[in-house]
Every structure is written in structure tokens, then in C-alpha cells.
Coordinates of C-alpha atoms (C1' of nucleotides) in Angstrom, one line a residue:
Chain A
M18 CA 0.0 0.0 0.0
R19 CA 1.7 3.2 -1.1
D20 CA -1.0 5.7 -0.2
D21 CA -0.7 7.5 3.1
D22 CA -3.6 7.7 5.4
T23 CA -4.7 11.1 4.4
N24 CA -6.0 9.6 1.2
T25 CA -9.0 8.0 2.8
P26 CA -12.4 7.8 1.2
A27 CA -13.7 10.7 3.3
A28 CA -10.6 12.8 2.4
N29 CA -11.0 11.8 -1.3
L30 CA -14.6 13.0 -1.2
A31 CA -13.6 16.5 -0.3
V32 CA -10.7 16.5 -2.9
R33 CA -13.0 15.3 -5.6
T34 CA -15.6 18.0 -5.2
S35 CA -13.2 20.9 -5.2
A36 CA -11.1 19.3 -8.0
N37 CA -14.2 19.2 -10.2
A38 CA -15.1 22.8 -9.3
N39 CA -11.5 23.9 -10.1
A40 CA -11.5 22.1 -13.5
R41 CA -14.7 23.9 -14.5
D42 CA -13.4 27.3 -13.2
A43 CA -10.2 26.8 -15.2
A44 CA -12.0 26.0 -18.4
D45 CA -14.3 29.0 -18.0
A46 CA -11.5 31.3 -17.2
A47 CA -9.5 30.3 -20.3
H48 CA -12.7 30.6 -22.4
K49 CA -12.1 27.1 -23.5
P50 CA -15.1 25.0 -24.5
R51 CA -16.7 23.3 -21.5
R52 CA -16.5 20.0 -23.6
K53 CA -13.4 18.6 -22.0
A54 CA -14.6 18.9 -18.5
S55 CA -17.9 17.4 -19.4
I56 CA -16.2 14.5 -21.2
R57 CA -14.2 13.9 -18.0
A58 CA -17.3 14.1 -15.9
S59 CA -19.3 11.7 -18.0
N60 CA -16.4 9.2 -18.3
E61 CA -15.8 9.4 -14.6
T62 CA -19.4 8.7 -13.7
H63 CA -19.7 6.0 -16.3
L64 CA -16.6 4.3 -14.9
L65 CA -17.8 4.7 -11.4
T66 CA -21.1 3.0 -12.3
C67 CA -19.4 0.1 -14.0
A68 CA -16.8 -0.2 -11.1
E69 CA -19.7 -0.4 -8.6
A70 CA -21.1 -3.3 -10.4
V71 CA -17.8 -5.2 -10.7
F72 CA -16.8 -4.5 -7.1
A73 CA -20.2 -5.7 -6.0
E74 CA -19.9 -9.0 -8.0
R75 CA -16.3 -9.8 -7.2
G76 CA -15.1 -7.7 -4.2
F77 CA -12.0 -5.5 -4.3
E78 CA -9.4 -8.2 -4.8
G79 CA -11.5 -10.1 -7.3
A80 CA -12.4 -7.1 -9.4
S81 CA -10.0 -6.3 -12.3
T82 CA -9.5 -2.9 -13.9
A83 CA -9.5 -4.6 -17.3
L84 CA -13.1 -5.9 -16.7
I85 CA -14.3 -2.5 -15.4
A86 CA -12.8 -0.7 -18.4
E87 CA -14.3 -3.3 -20.8
R88 CA -17.8 -2.8 -19.3
A89 CA -17.4 0.9 -19.6
G90 CA -16.3 0.4 -23.3
L91 CA -13.0 2.2 -22.6
P92 CA -9.4 1.0 -22.9
K93 CA -7.8 0.1 -19.6
A94 CA -5.3 2.9 -19.9
N95 CA -8.1 5.4 -20.1
L96 CA -9.4 4.2 -16.7
H97 CA -6.0 4.7 -15.2
Y98 CA -5.9 8.2 -16.7
Y99 CA -9.0 9.1 -14.6
F100 CA -8.3 7.0 -11.6
P101 CA -4.6 6.5 -10.9
T102 CA -5.0 3.3 -9.0
K103 CA -7.6 0.6 -8.5
L104 CA -7.7 1.6 -4.9
A105 CA -8.5 5.2 -5.7
L106 CA -11.4 4.1 -7.9
Y107 CA -12.6 1.8 -5.1
W108 CA -12.5 4.6 -2.5
R109 CA -14.6 6.9 -4.8
V110 CA -17.2 4.1 -5.1
L111 CA -17.3 3.7 -1.3
D112 CA -17.8 7.4 -1.0
D113 CA -20.7 7.5 -3.3
V114 CA -22.4 4.6 -1.5
F115 CA -21.8 6.3 1.9
E116 CA -23.4 9.5 0.7
E117 CA -26.6 7.7 0.0
W118 CA -26.4 5.8 3.3
N119 CA -26.1 9.2 5.0
A120 CA -29.1 10.6 3.2
A121 CA -31.2 7.7 4.3
A122 CA -30.0 8.2 7.9
D123 CA -31.4 11.7 7.9
T124 CA -35.0 10.3 7.7
F125 CA -34.5 9.0 11.3
D126 CA -34.8 12.5 12.5
A127 CA -38.0 13.3 10.6
S128 CA -40.1 13.2 13.7
D129 CA -40.0 12.7 17.5
D130 CA -42.6 10.0 17.2
P131 CA -40.8 6.7 17.2
V132 CA -43.4 5.1 15.0
I133 CA -42.8 7.7 12.3
A134 CA -39.1 8.0 12.8
I135 CA -38.3 4.2 12.8
G136 CA -41.0 3.4 10.2
G137 CA -39.7 6.1 7.9
Y138 CA -36.1 5.0 8.4
V139 CA -36.9 1.4 7.6
R140 CA -38.8 2.5 4.4
A141 CA -35.9 4.7 3.4
K142 CA -33.4 1.8 3.8
M143 CA -35.7 -0.6 1.9
A144 CA -36.0 1.9 -0.9
L145 CA -32.3 2.3 -1.0
S146 CA -31.8 -1.5 -1.1
R147 CA -34.2 -1.6 -4.1
R148 CA -32.8 1.4 -5.9
R149 CA -29.1 0.7 -5.5
P150 CA -28.5 -2.9 -4.6
L151 CA -25.0 -2.9 -6.1
G152 CA -23.8 -0.1 -3.8
S153 CA -25.1 -2.1 -0.8
K154 CA -23.2 -5.1 -2.0
V155 CA -19.9 -3.2 -2.3
W156 CA -20.4 -2.0 1.3
A157 CA -21.2 -5.5 2.4
N158 CA -18.2 -7.0 0.7
E159 CA -15.9 -4.4 2.2
I160 CA -17.1 -5.1 5.7
I161 CA -17.0 -8.9 5.3
S162 CA -13.4 -8.5 4.1
G163 CA -12.6 -6.7 7.4
A164 CA -13.6 -3.1 6.6
T165 CA -9.9 -2.2 6.2
H166 CA -10.7 0.7 3.8
M167 CA -13.6 1.9 5.9
Q168 CA -12.3 2.4 9.4
D169 CA -12.3 6.2 9.0
I170 CA -15.9 6.4 7.8
L171 CA -17.1 3.9 10.5
L172 CA -15.3 5.6 13.3
K173 CA -15.7 9.2 12.4
Q174 CA -19.1 9.2 10.7
V175 CA -21.2 6.1 11.4
K176 CA -20.2 5.7 15.1
P177 CA -21.2 9.3 16.2
W178 CA -24.5 9.0 14.2
M179 CA -25.2 5.7 15.9
E180 CA -24.3 6.9 19.4
S181 CA -26.7 9.9 19.2
R182 CA -29.4 7.7 17.8
V183 CA -28.8 5.3 20.8
Q184 CA -29.5 8.2 23.2
L185 CA -32.7 9.1 21.3
I186 CA -33.9 5.5 21.5
E187 CA -33.1 5.4 25.2
R188 CA -35.1 8.5 25.8
W189 CA -38.1 7.0 23.9
I190 CA -37.7 3.9 26.2
D191 CA -37.7 6.2 29.3
E192 CA -40.8 7.9 28.0
G193 CA -42.6 4.6 27.5
L194 CA -42.8 4.9 23.8
L195 CA -40.6 1.9 23.1
A196 CA -40.3 -1.4 24.9
P197 CA -37.1 -1.9 27.0
L198 CA -34.5 -3.1 24.6
D199 CA -30.9 -2.7 23.7
P200 CA -30.8 0.2 21.1
K201 CA -27.8 -1.1 19.2
T202 CA -29.4 -4.5 18.7
L203 CA -32.4 -2.7 17.3
L204 CA -30.3 -0.7 14.9
F205 CA -28.3 -3.7 13.8
M206 CA -31.6 -5.6 13.2
I207 CA -32.9 -2.7 11.0
W208 CA -29.6 -2.6 9.0
A209 CA -29.4 -6.4 8.6
T210 CA -33.0 -6.9 7.6
T211 CA -33.2 -4.0 5.1
Q212 CA -29.8 -4.6 3.5
H213 CA -30.6 -8.3 3.2
Y214 CA -33.0 -7.4 0.3
A215 CA -30.1 -5.9 -1.6
D216 CA -27.1 -8.1 -0.6
F217 CA -28.9 -11.4 -0.6
E218 CA -31.0 -10.6 -3.8
A219 CA -29.7 -13.8 -5.5
Q220 CA -30.9 -16.0 -2.6
I221 CA -34.3 -14.3 -2.4
R222 CA -34.7 -14.7 -6.1
A223 CA -33.8 -18.5 -5.9
L224 CA -36.1 -19.1 -2.9
A225 CA -39.0 -16.8 -3.4
G226 CA -39.0 -16.4 -7.1
K227 CA -38.3 -13.5 -9.4
R228 CA -41.7 -11.9 -8.7
A229 CA -40.6 -11.4 -5.0
L230 CA -38.4 -8.5 -6.1
S231 CA -41.0 -6.9 -8.4
A232 CA -42.1 -3.3 -7.6
A233 CA -45.5 -4.3 -6.2
S234 CA -44.1 -7.2 -4.2
F235 CA -41.2 -5.2 -2.8
E236 CA -43.6 -2.5 -1.6
A237 CA -45.7 -5.1 0.2
T238 CA -42.6 -6.6 1.7
T239 CA -41.4 -3.2 2.8
E240 CA -44.7 -2.7 4.8
E241 CA -44.3 -6.2 6.3
V242 CA -40.8 -5.3 7.4
V243 CA -41.9 -2.0 8.9
K244 CA -44.7 -3.7 10.7
M245 CA -42.4 -6.3 12.2
I246 CA -39.7 -3.9 13.2
L247 CA -42.2 -1.7 14.9
R248 CA -43.7 -4.7 16.7
A249 CA -40.2 -5.8 17.7
S250 CA -39.4 -2.4 19.2
G251 CA -42.8 -2.1 20.8
A252 CA -43.1 1.4 19.4
R253 CA -46.2 3.6 20.1
S254 CA -47.0 7.2 19.2
P255 CA -46.8 9.8 21.9
A256 CA -50.3 11.0 21.4
G257 CA -52.0 7.5 21.5
Chain B
M1 CA -15.4 -23.9 -16.3
R2 CA -14.3 -27.4 -17.2
D3 CA -16.4 -29.3 -14.6
D4 CA -19.7 -30.7 -15.7
D5 CA -22.7 -30.1 -13.6
T6 CA -22.6 -33.4 -11.7
N7 CA -19.7 -32.0 -9.9
T8 CA -21.7 -29.7 -7.7
P9 CA -21.0 -29.1 -4.0
A10 CA -23.8 -31.6 -3.0
A11 CA -22.4 -34.2 -5.3
N12 CA -18.9 -33.6 -4.0
L13 CA -20.1 -34.1 -0.5
A14 CA -21.1 -37.6 -1.2
V15 CA -17.9 -38.3 -3.1
R16 CA -15.8 -37.0 -0.3
T17 CA -17.4 -39.1 2.4
S18 CA -17.1 -42.4 0.5
A19 CA -13.6 -41.5 -0.8
N20 CA -12.3 -41.1 2.7
A21 CA -13.9 -44.4 3.8
N22 CA -12.4 -46.2 0.8
A23 CA -9.0 -44.8 1.5
R24 CA -9.1 -46.1 5.1
D25 CA -10.5 -49.5 4.0
A26 CA -7.7 -49.9 1.5
A27 CA -5.0 -49.0 4.0
D28 CA -6.5 -51.5 6.5
A29 CA -6.9 -54.2 3.9
A30 CA -3.2 -53.9 2.8
H31 CA -2.1 -53.9 6.5
K32 CA -0.3 -50.7 5.7
P33 CA 0.1 -48.2 8.5
R34 CA -2.8 -45.9 8.9
R35 CA -0.3 -43.0 8.7
K36 CA -0.8 -42.0 5.0
A37 CA -4.6 -41.8 5.3
S38 CA -4.4 -39.7 8.4
I39 CA -1.8 -37.4 6.9
R40 CA -4.2 -36.9 4.0
A41 CA -7.1 -36.3 6.4
S42 CA -5.2 -33.9 8.5
N43 CA -3.8 -32.0 5.5
E44 CA -7.2 -31.8 3.9
T45 CA -8.9 -30.5 7.0
H46 CA -6.1 -28.0 7.6
L47 CA -6.3 -26.8 4.0
L48 CA -10.1 -26.5 4.3
T49 CA -9.8 -24.4 7.4
C50 CA -7.3 -22.1 5.8
A51 CA -9.3 -21.9 2.6
E52 CA -12.4 -21.0 4.6
A53 CA -10.6 -18.0 6.1
V54 CA -9.1 -16.8 2.7
F55 CA -12.4 -17.2 0.8
A56 CA -14.2 -15.3 3.6
E57 CA -11.7 -12.5 3.5
R58 CA -11.4 -12.2 -0.3
G59 CA -14.2 -14.0 -2.0
F60 CA -13.7 -16.7 -4.6
E61 CA -12.1 -14.7 -7.3
G62 CA -10.0 -12.7 -4.9
A63 CA -8.6 -15.7 -3.1
S64 CA -5.5 -17.3 -4.4
T65 CA -4.4 -20.8 -4.0
A66 CA -0.9 -19.5 -3.2
L67 CA -2.2 -17.6 -0.2
I68 CA -4.2 -20.6 1.0
A69 CA -1.2 -22.9 0.7
E70 CA 1.0 -20.4 2.4
R71 CA -1.3 -20.1 5.4
A72 CA -1.5 -23.8 5.6
G73 CA 2.3 -23.9 5.6
L74 CA 2.3 -26.2 2.5
P75 CA 3.7 -25.7 -1.0
K76 CA 1.1 -24.7 -3.6
A77 CA 1.6 -27.9 -5.5
N78 CA 0.6 -29.9 -2.4
L79 CA -2.7 -28.1 -2.3
H80 CA -3.3 -29.0 -5.9
Y81 CA -2.5 -32.6 -5.0
Y82 CA -5.4 -32.7 -2.6
F83 CA -7.8 -30.5 -4.4
P84 CA -7.3 -30.6 -8.2
T85 CA -8.8 -27.1 -8.8
K86 CA -9.5 -24.0 -6.8
L87 CA -13.2 -24.5 -7.6
A88 CA -13.2 -28.0 -6.1
L89 CA -11.7 -26.7 -2.9
Y90 CA -14.2 -23.9 -2.8
W91 CA -17.1 -26.4 -3.2
R92 CA -15.8 -28.4 -0.3
V93 CA -15.8 -25.4 1.9
L94 CA -19.4 -24.5 0.8
D95 CA -20.4 -28.0 1.6
D96 CA -19.0 -27.9 5.1
V97 CA -20.7 -24.6 5.8
F98 CA -24.0 -25.9 4.5
E99 CA -23.8 -28.9 6.7
E100 CA -23.8 -26.7 9.8
W101 CA -26.5 -24.5 8.4
N102 CA -28.6 -27.7 8.1
A103 CA -27.9 -28.8 11.6
A104 CA -29.1 -25.4 12.9
A105 CA -32.2 -25.7 10.7
D106 CA -33.2 -28.9 12.6
T107 CA -33.7 -26.9 15.8
F108 CA -36.7 -25.3 14.2
D109 CA -38.5 -28.6 14.6
A110 CA -37.7 -29.1 18.3
S111 CA -41.2 -28.2 19.4
D112 CA -44.6 -27.3 18.1
D113 CA -44.7 -24.3 20.4
P114 CA -43.6 -21.4 18.2
V115 CA -42.0 -19.6 21.2
I116 CA -39.7 -22.6 21.7
A117 CA -39.2 -23.4 18.0
I118 CA -38.5 -19.9 16.8
G119 CA -36.5 -18.9 19.9
G120 CA -34.4 -22.1 19.7
Y121 CA -33.7 -21.5 16.0
V122 CA -32.6 -18.0 16.6
R123 CA -30.3 -19.1 19.4
A124 CA -28.9 -21.9 17.2
K125 CA -28.2 -19.4 14.4
M126 CA -26.6 -16.9 16.8
A127 CA -24.4 -19.6 18.2
L128 CA -23.3 -20.6 14.7
S129 CA -22.5 -17.0 13.9
R130 CA -20.3 -16.9 16.9
R131 CA -18.7 -20.2 16.6
R132 CA -18.0 -20.1 12.8
P133 CA -18.2 -16.6 11.5
L134 CA -15.8 -17.3 8.6
G135 CA -18.2 -20.0 7.2
S136 CA -21.0 -17.5 7.3
K137 CA -18.9 -15.0 5.4
V138 CA -18.0 -17.4 2.7
W139 CA -21.7 -18.1 2.2
A140 CA -22.5 -14.4 2.2
N141 CA -19.8 -13.6 -0.3
E142 CA -21.0 -16.4 -2.6
I143 CA -24.6 -15.0 -2.5
I144 CA -23.6 -11.4 -2.9
S145 CA -21.6 -12.5 -6.0
G146 CA -24.7 -14.0 -7.5
A147 CA -24.8 -17.4 -5.9
T148 CA -23.6 -19.1 -9.1
H149 CA -22.0 -22.0 -7.3
M150 CA -25.0 -22.5 -5.0
Q151 CA -28.0 -22.7 -7.2
D152 CA -28.3 -26.5 -6.5
I153 CA -28.1 -26.2 -2.8
L154 CA -30.5 -23.3 -2.7
L155 CA -33.1 -24.9 -5.0
K156 CA -32.9 -28.5 -3.9
Q157 CA -32.2 -28.1 -0.2
V158 CA -32.9 -24.7 1.2
K159 CA -36.0 -24.0 -0.8
P160 CA -37.9 -27.2 0.2
W161 CA -36.9 -26.6 3.8
M162 CA -38.2 -23.0 3.6
E163 CA -41.5 -24.0 2.0
S164 CA -42.3 -26.6 4.6
R165 CA -41.4 -24.1 7.4
V166 CA -43.7 -21.5 5.6
Q167 CA -46.6 -23.9 5.9
L168 CA -45.8 -24.5 9.6
I169 CA -45.7 -20.8 10.3
E170 CA -49.0 -20.4 8.4
R171 CA -50.6 -23.0 10.6
W172 CA -49.4 -21.2 13.7
I173 CA -51.0 -18.0 12.4
D174 CA -54.3 -19.9 11.8
E175 CA -54.1 -21.2 15.3
G176 CA -53.6 -17.7 16.7
L177 CA -50.1 -18.5 18.0
L178 CA -48.4 -16.0 15.7
A179 CA -49.5 -12.5 14.5
P180 CA -50.6 -12.4 10.9
L181 CA -47.5 -11.9 8.9
D182 CA -45.7 -13.0 5.8
P183 CA -43.7 -16.2 6.8
K184 CA -40.9 -15.6 4.3
T185 CA -40.3 -12.1 5.6
L186 CA -40.0 -13.5 9.1
L187 CA -37.5 -16.1 8.0
F188 CA -35.4 -13.6 6.0
M189 CA -35.4 -11.3 9.1
I190 CA -34.1 -14.2 11.3
W191 CA -31.4 -15.1 8.8
A192 CA -30.4 -11.5 8.2
T193 CA -30.3 -10.5 11.9
T194 CA -28.4 -13.6 13.1
Q195 CA -25.9 -13.8 10.3
H196 CA -25.2 -10.1 10.6
Y197 CA -23.3 -10.9 13.8
A198 CA -20.9 -13.0 11.8
D199 CA -20.8 -11.2 8.4
F200 CA -20.6 -7.7 9.8
E201 CA -18.3 -8.5 12.7
A202 CA -15.8 -5.9 11.6
Q203 CA -18.5 -3.2 11.6
I204 CA -19.9 -4.2 15.0
R205 CA -16.3 -4.2 16.4
A206 CA -15.8 -0.7 15.1
L207 CA -19.1 0.7 16.3
A208 CA -19.8 -1.2 19.5
G209 CA -16.3 -2.0 20.6
K210 CA -14.4 -5.2 20.9
R211 CA -16.3 -6.1 24.1
A212 CA -19.5 -6.4 22.1
L213 CA -18.4 -9.7 20.7
S214 CA -17.1 -11.2 24.0
A215 CA -18.8 -14.3 25.3
A216 CA -20.9 -12.7 27.9
S217 CA -21.9 -9.8 25.8
F218 CA -22.8 -12.1 22.9
E219 CA -25.0 -14.2 25.1
A220 CA -26.9 -11.1 26.3
T221 CA -27.2 -9.9 22.7
T222 CA -28.6 -13.3 21.7
E223 CA -31.3 -13.0 24.3
E224 CA -32.1 -9.5 23.0
V225 CA -32.4 -10.8 19.5
V226 CA -34.6 -13.7 20.6
K227 CA -36.9 -11.3 22.5
M228 CA -37.2 -8.9 19.6
I229 CA -37.8 -11.6 17.0
L230 CA -40.5 -13.2 19.2
R231 CA -42.1 -9.9 19.7
A232 CA -41.9 -9.1 15.9
S233 CA -43.7 -12.4 15.2
G234 CA -46.2 -12.0 18.0
A235 CA -45.5 -15.6 19.2
R236 CA -47.3 -17.0 22.2
S237 CA -47.2 -20.6 23.6
P238 CA -50.2 -22.9 22.9
A239 CA -50.8 -23.5 26.6
G240 CA -51.0 -19.8 27.7
Chain C
dG16 C1' -7.7 13.4 -24.0
dT17 C1' -7.1 8.7 -26.3
dC18 C1' -5.1 4.3 -26.9
dT19 C1' -1.4 0.7 -28.5
dA20 C1' 2.3 -1.5 -26.8
dT21 C1' 4.7 -3.0 -23.1
dA22 C1' 7.0 -3.8 -18.3
dT23 C1' 6.8 -6.4 -14.2
dG24 C1' 4.9 -9.5 -11.3
dC25 C1' 1.2 -12.8 -9.8
dT26 C1' -2.3 -16.4 -11.2
dG27 C1' -3.9 -21.4 -11.5
dA28 C1' -2.0 -25.5 -12.7
dT29 C1' 1.5 -29.2 -14.0
dA30 C1' 5.9 -31.9 -14.8
dG31 C1' 8.9 -34.7 -12.8
dA32 C1' 12.8 -35.4 -9.4
dC33 C1' 12.9 -37.2 -4.8
Chain D
dG1 C1' 3.2 -38.3 -0.6
dT2 C1' 6.3 -34.0 -1.1
dC3 C1' 8.1 -30.1 -3.4
dT4 C1' 11.2 -27.4 -6.8
dA5 C1' 11.0 -25.5 -11.2
dT6 C1' 8.3 -23.9 -14.7
dC7 C1' 4.4 -23.1 -17.9
dA8 C1' 1.0 -19.9 -20.2
dG9 C1' -2.0 -16.3 -19.1
dC10 C1' -3.7 -12.4 -16.6
dA11 C1' -2.9 -8.7 -13.0
dT12 C1' -1.9 -3.5 -12.3
dA13 C1' 0.2 0.2 -14.1
dT14 C1' 2.9 3.1 -17.4
dA15 C1' 5.4 5.0 -21.7
dG16 C1' 4.8 7.5 -25.4
dA17 C1' 2.8 8.0 -30.2
dC18 C1' -1.2 10.3 -31.9

DNA sequence: GTCTATATGCTGATAGAC
DNA sequence: GTCTATCAGCATATAGAC
């Protein structure tokens, strides 16, 4: 590993955003056509999409830059022009996935009614599993492999989020709005159950049939999951 | 892929068992020392143990026979002497994992009381996650990657088991011993939640601390999970 | 910005001496 | 049954012509 530890996914995220902005500014300032920057942007996003699929299917070590480039319809050297190393490309994919995880996490704070907060969060996580299963699989692969490239995100972003949500859940328990339970166990159960519909797609398809993952069926399953999680947590609304 | 479809994990399992028996018989019949057969057996099990760890960490494509052999302290050629191809070795690992999955599945039939049956099954799955997390990770990796090497096991063994358990759950619902729910969603929730403690070990360690996976803590967590799953399913004992 | 050609090392698997 | 030496192919990454 030649990269120093400032080049983490989170650090990369910041770099990327400002780098893109700088590229556009430079093009504008020189009165050059915006074309180059937009070719770059579209090639980068296309490569990221293909990389997400290959990393999901084969994990970091199993994925090859040749296969990613082939799926993107670009020569391998072109991939290395945009992303210097396979690891840099991987970190960008992890970043993108975490951004969506974060957006879903916000729905937890939509209300101080645990029925609405927990129900809404479960629905958001289920929707994410359906909309972007590949991203969830990349995340899962990374953690199964020991989460070596994600320690920073886990410790600096996910952990604080979890800890404040644990306090919120404990308050709800004190107020009698939730059954006495271990908050972390509840959160892990929500993550496990909702992400299962993305990560274990292939097993669900084999066991429950292709229809099980159709739009209508998935929506019904989502409501089943919401119902069961709410029952598991013993949630009730403050008013009632 | 040069192997024909009779060489599936399930087929391999049968072959292995009889092959081992034959090897022992032959040695006994020829009055040769038992040594050779037991060297074979011990090398094979050792290689299987190391292979399980490497496949868990890196997935099938990411794992290399060189690394597996190195961890086993054997030359790579020796590995290929016992297991002709990487795929054959992988299938044997999948078999072993499935055997344990199957043993845990039996606990579901320990009683006709859903509180005992479901609670016991959850405890068995949690115990398995703790005792053999690497096996669970291999299974998870395989399914995330599309379950291409497990279609037979899923369709011929897991699916029938699931379908008969679905009928049992439906009967319990009819008898008023479970809340009205979709049985498959309940089973998926049990699998997802219990396997989470094996597959997402690294995340749990990062978020909840190393202590979270200690023996005492894990036992407490198991009871939390049992409590929440039973509440989610609305289970009650027939007598009460 | 694109892409052919190539460097360097690792991959699964085998040959054949011991 | 063990293991060194080696194969052909694929891995990541780069050089340099266009």
C-alpha cells in the first residue's frame, strides 16, 4: 500500500468536489469550451457506475481494472488516466455509497414520534436497497473482508451517528414509547433486515421467485418489514 | 469452467465421504500403517480451514491458492495434489458450511410451540454465527456475488426446507399462535439479523467495541435478538 | 484526452525429481 | 506423498505516439 492515510475515502470526497469545481473554473477562465470537463465528468461517472457493479460482484481483490474498463467500453489505460490506481477508484465508489447511506440516515430525524421515525427510516433503507443494490453489496463486501478501507468512515461518521441515535432511543424507552431493549441491537436488526434485500438478492430470487423483487411485491414486503420492526421495538406514538 | 454439472457441492459431499472411507479401508486391507490416510485427512482439513478463512476475506475470485497454501504452511503444489482445482476446494468449503446451516435448521422442529421453535432456532443461528463466522462470510460472499455455485443447494435443499417451514408458520398463524405476517419475511429477518453478527463482525467491532463480541456480551445480545424476533412475530405458547 | 504496446509481477495449474 | 521448477496467461500500471 503506497497511499498515506490522508488519502481515505472521506478525504477523497472533499478533494473530488473541489477538484471538479477547479476544473470547471479553469475551463471558464480560459474561455475554452466546456467540452473537455464534461467528457471527463461523464467518463468518470460511467466508470464509477461500472466499477460499482464489478466490485459488487467480485469484491475489491477479485475485481480487475480490465473488466471495469471493458464494461465501460473504454481502454484500460483510459481508466488509469481518470483514476490513478484501482484503490482510488474503489474509494470513490465507497464514498458515493456512503453519501446515500447518509441521506437515508437523515430520515430517522423526521419526527420525534418513534413510529414515524423508525418506520420512515426502515422505508428509506428498503427503498435504497431496491434502488441501488450494487452499492449495498460493495459496502457488504468491504465489511465482510474486514472493513480495512472503511475504518475512518465507520469511526468518524457512522459511530457518532449511531451513538446519538442510541441516546434518542433510550429517551423513547424512558418515555414509555418503546419497549425496554438494547438500542444497538435494534439498529443492527434494522440494518441487517433491510440490507438483506439488496445483498442477498440472489438467494431471495432463488427461494421466493423473481416476482418477489418486483415493484409491487417489494412495496408489500417493505410494509411487512416496517410492521415487524415496529412490533419488535414495541413502538407507540406519543399522542395515543 | 471445465467441470460438468454433476460435480456440484452436494455431489462432491457424497464423493468425499465415500472416498475417505475407501482410503481407510484400502489401508487397513493392505495392512499398511494408517499413517498415510491420516496425513491426508489432517492436511485436507487443515487446508479446508485455511481456505475458509481466505475465501471469507477475499471471496472466490480474490482468493489465491498460493495464499491458502502459504497459510497452511504447505507448498502450492501440495494443495493441488489434494484439491485438483480452486473450484473443487471452494465447493468443499461451501459443503462444510451448509452442513452446519442444516444442523441449525433442525432446531426449528424441536417443538410445536412457536416460542420454543423460533426462539431455539434464533439461538442456534446466533451460536453458529459466533462459533464459525468465517463460514457465514464465505456463504455471504457467494450469494452477494450472484450465488452461481450454490443454485443447486438453494433450489434442492434450502427451498424445500423453507417451503415446509412457511406452511408450519401459516398453521401457527391460523391457530392464533403468531400474529398475521408473511412467513418468508419472518425467515429472512431471522437469517439477516443472526448472520449479521458473523458477516458484519468488523463493523460491529468498530461501532460497538471489541467487548461487544465477547462471550458474555454475545449471550446477552442473543437473548435481546430472541426477545425482539419473538415480539416481531407476535408468538405465544399454545398452553398460555 | 485517447489508446497501442509493453513492463513487471502474480495467477492457477503441472511436470517430474525425490 | 512432497516439493522445486516452470508453464501460459492475466494482473496493475505506465510510456509514449497520436
